[in-house]
Coordinates of C-alpha atoms in Angstrom, one line a residue:
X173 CA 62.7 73.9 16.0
X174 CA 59.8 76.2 15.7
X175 CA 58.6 76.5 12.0
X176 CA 55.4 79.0 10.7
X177 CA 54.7 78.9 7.1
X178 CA 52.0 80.9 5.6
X179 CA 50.1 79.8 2.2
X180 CA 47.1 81.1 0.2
X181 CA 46.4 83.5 -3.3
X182 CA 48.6 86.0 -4.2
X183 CA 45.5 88.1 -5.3
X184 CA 42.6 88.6 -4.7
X185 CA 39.5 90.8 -6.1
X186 CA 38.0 93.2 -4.0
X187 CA 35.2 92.7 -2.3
X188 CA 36.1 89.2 -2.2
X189 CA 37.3 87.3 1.3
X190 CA 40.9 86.9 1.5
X191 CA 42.4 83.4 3.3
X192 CA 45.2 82.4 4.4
X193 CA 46.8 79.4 6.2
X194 CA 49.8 79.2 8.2
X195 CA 51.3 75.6 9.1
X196 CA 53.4 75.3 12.4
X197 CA 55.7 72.5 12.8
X198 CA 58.2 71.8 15.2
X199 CA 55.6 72.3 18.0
X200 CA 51.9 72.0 18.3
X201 CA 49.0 75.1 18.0
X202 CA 47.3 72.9 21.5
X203 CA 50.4 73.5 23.7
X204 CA 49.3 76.1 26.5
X205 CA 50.5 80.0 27.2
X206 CA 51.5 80.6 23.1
X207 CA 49.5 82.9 20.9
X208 CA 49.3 82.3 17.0
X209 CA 49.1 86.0 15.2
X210 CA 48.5 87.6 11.9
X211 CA 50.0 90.7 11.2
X212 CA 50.6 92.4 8.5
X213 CA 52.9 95.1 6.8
X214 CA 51.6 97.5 3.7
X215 CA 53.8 98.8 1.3
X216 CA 55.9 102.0 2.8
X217 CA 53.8 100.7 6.5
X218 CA 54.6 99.5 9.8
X219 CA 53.5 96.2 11.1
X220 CA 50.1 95.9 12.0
X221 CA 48.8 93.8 14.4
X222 CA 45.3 91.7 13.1
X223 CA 44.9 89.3 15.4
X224 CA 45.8 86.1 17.4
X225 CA 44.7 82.6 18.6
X226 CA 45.3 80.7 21.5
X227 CA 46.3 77.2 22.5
X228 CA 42.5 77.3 23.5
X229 CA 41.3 78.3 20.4
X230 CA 40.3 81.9 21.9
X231 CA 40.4 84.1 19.4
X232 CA 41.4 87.8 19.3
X233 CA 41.0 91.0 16.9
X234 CA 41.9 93.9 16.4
X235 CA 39.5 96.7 17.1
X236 CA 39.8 98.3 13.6
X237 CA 39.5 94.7 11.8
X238 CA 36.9 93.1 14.0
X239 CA 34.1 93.5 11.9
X240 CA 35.5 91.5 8.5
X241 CA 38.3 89.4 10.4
X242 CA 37.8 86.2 11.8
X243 CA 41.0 83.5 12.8
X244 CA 40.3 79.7 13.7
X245 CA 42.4 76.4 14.0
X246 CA 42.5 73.3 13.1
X247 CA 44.1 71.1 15.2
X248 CA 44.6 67.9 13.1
X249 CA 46.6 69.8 10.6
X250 CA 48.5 71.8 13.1
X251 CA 47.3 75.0 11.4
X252 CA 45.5 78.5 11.9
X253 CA 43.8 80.5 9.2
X254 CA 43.2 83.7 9.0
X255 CA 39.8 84.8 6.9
X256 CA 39.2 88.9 6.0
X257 CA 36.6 89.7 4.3
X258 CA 35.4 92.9 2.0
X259 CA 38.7 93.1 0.9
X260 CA 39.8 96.7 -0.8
X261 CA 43.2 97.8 -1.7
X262 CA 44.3 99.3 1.4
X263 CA 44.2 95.6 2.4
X264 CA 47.0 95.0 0.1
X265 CA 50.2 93.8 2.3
X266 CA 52.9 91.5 2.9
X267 CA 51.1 88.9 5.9
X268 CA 52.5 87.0 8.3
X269 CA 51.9 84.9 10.9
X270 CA 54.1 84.5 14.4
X271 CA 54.0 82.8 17.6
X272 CA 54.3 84.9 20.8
X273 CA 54.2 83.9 24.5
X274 CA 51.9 86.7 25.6
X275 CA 48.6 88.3 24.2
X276 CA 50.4 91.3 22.4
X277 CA 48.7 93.7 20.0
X278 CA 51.7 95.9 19.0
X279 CA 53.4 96.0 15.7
X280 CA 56.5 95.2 17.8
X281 CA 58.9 92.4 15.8
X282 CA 60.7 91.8 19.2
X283 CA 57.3 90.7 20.9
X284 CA 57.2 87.9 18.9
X285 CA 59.7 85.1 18.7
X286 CA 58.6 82.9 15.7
X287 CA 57.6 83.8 12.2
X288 CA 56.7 82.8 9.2
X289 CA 58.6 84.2 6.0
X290 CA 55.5 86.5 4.9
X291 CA 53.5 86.5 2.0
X292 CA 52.5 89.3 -0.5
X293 CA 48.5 89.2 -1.0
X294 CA 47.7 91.8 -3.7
X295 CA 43.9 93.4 -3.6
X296 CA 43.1 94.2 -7.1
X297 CA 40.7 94.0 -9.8

């Protein structure tokens, strides 16, 4: 069974770069046609897709993040991380990271099959 399992600091300063890992078992990041996202979900928010990674290690961002956001893999630890930098507090959220078979950018939970059980990251001083 597919397993995503995100890890990293609870919170971080602003201004700082935020990074977190997620671990995928059950299946591996390499296998073709599945996208590894971040999204995220701020207090009293929707969920808001970041970006994704594919089996290739293509990556892709969302317009509004694109210029502080960057997601890579690593392959021999069956892992992607997602990296945001000049964090404020609006960047405060719950994060999570899912698998999907196609390259969506909606906020949609049905558009994505597996996910991770989310983690709170906290931007504060």
């Amino acid at each position: 069974q597919v397993q995503l399992q995100e890890s990293g600091p609870g919170l971080v300063k602003p201004s700082e770069t935020l990074s977190l890992t997620c671990t995928v078992s059950g299946t591996s990041i390499t296998r073709n046609y599945y996208y590894y996202n971040w999204i995220r979900q701020p207090p009293g928010k929707g969920l808001e897709w970041m970006g994704a990674i594919a089996a290739d290690g293509s990556a892709y961002y969302s317009p509004s993040l694109k210029s502080r956001i960057s997601i890579s893999g690593d392959t021999s630890k069956n892992q992607f991380t997602l990296q945001l930098r000049s964090v404020t507090p609006e960047d405060t959220a719950v994060y999570f990271c899912a698998r999907s078979l196609f390259l969506t950018t909606t906020g949609n939970r049905d558009d994505y099959r597996y996910w991770g059980q989310g983690t709170q990251v906290t931007v504060s001083t």
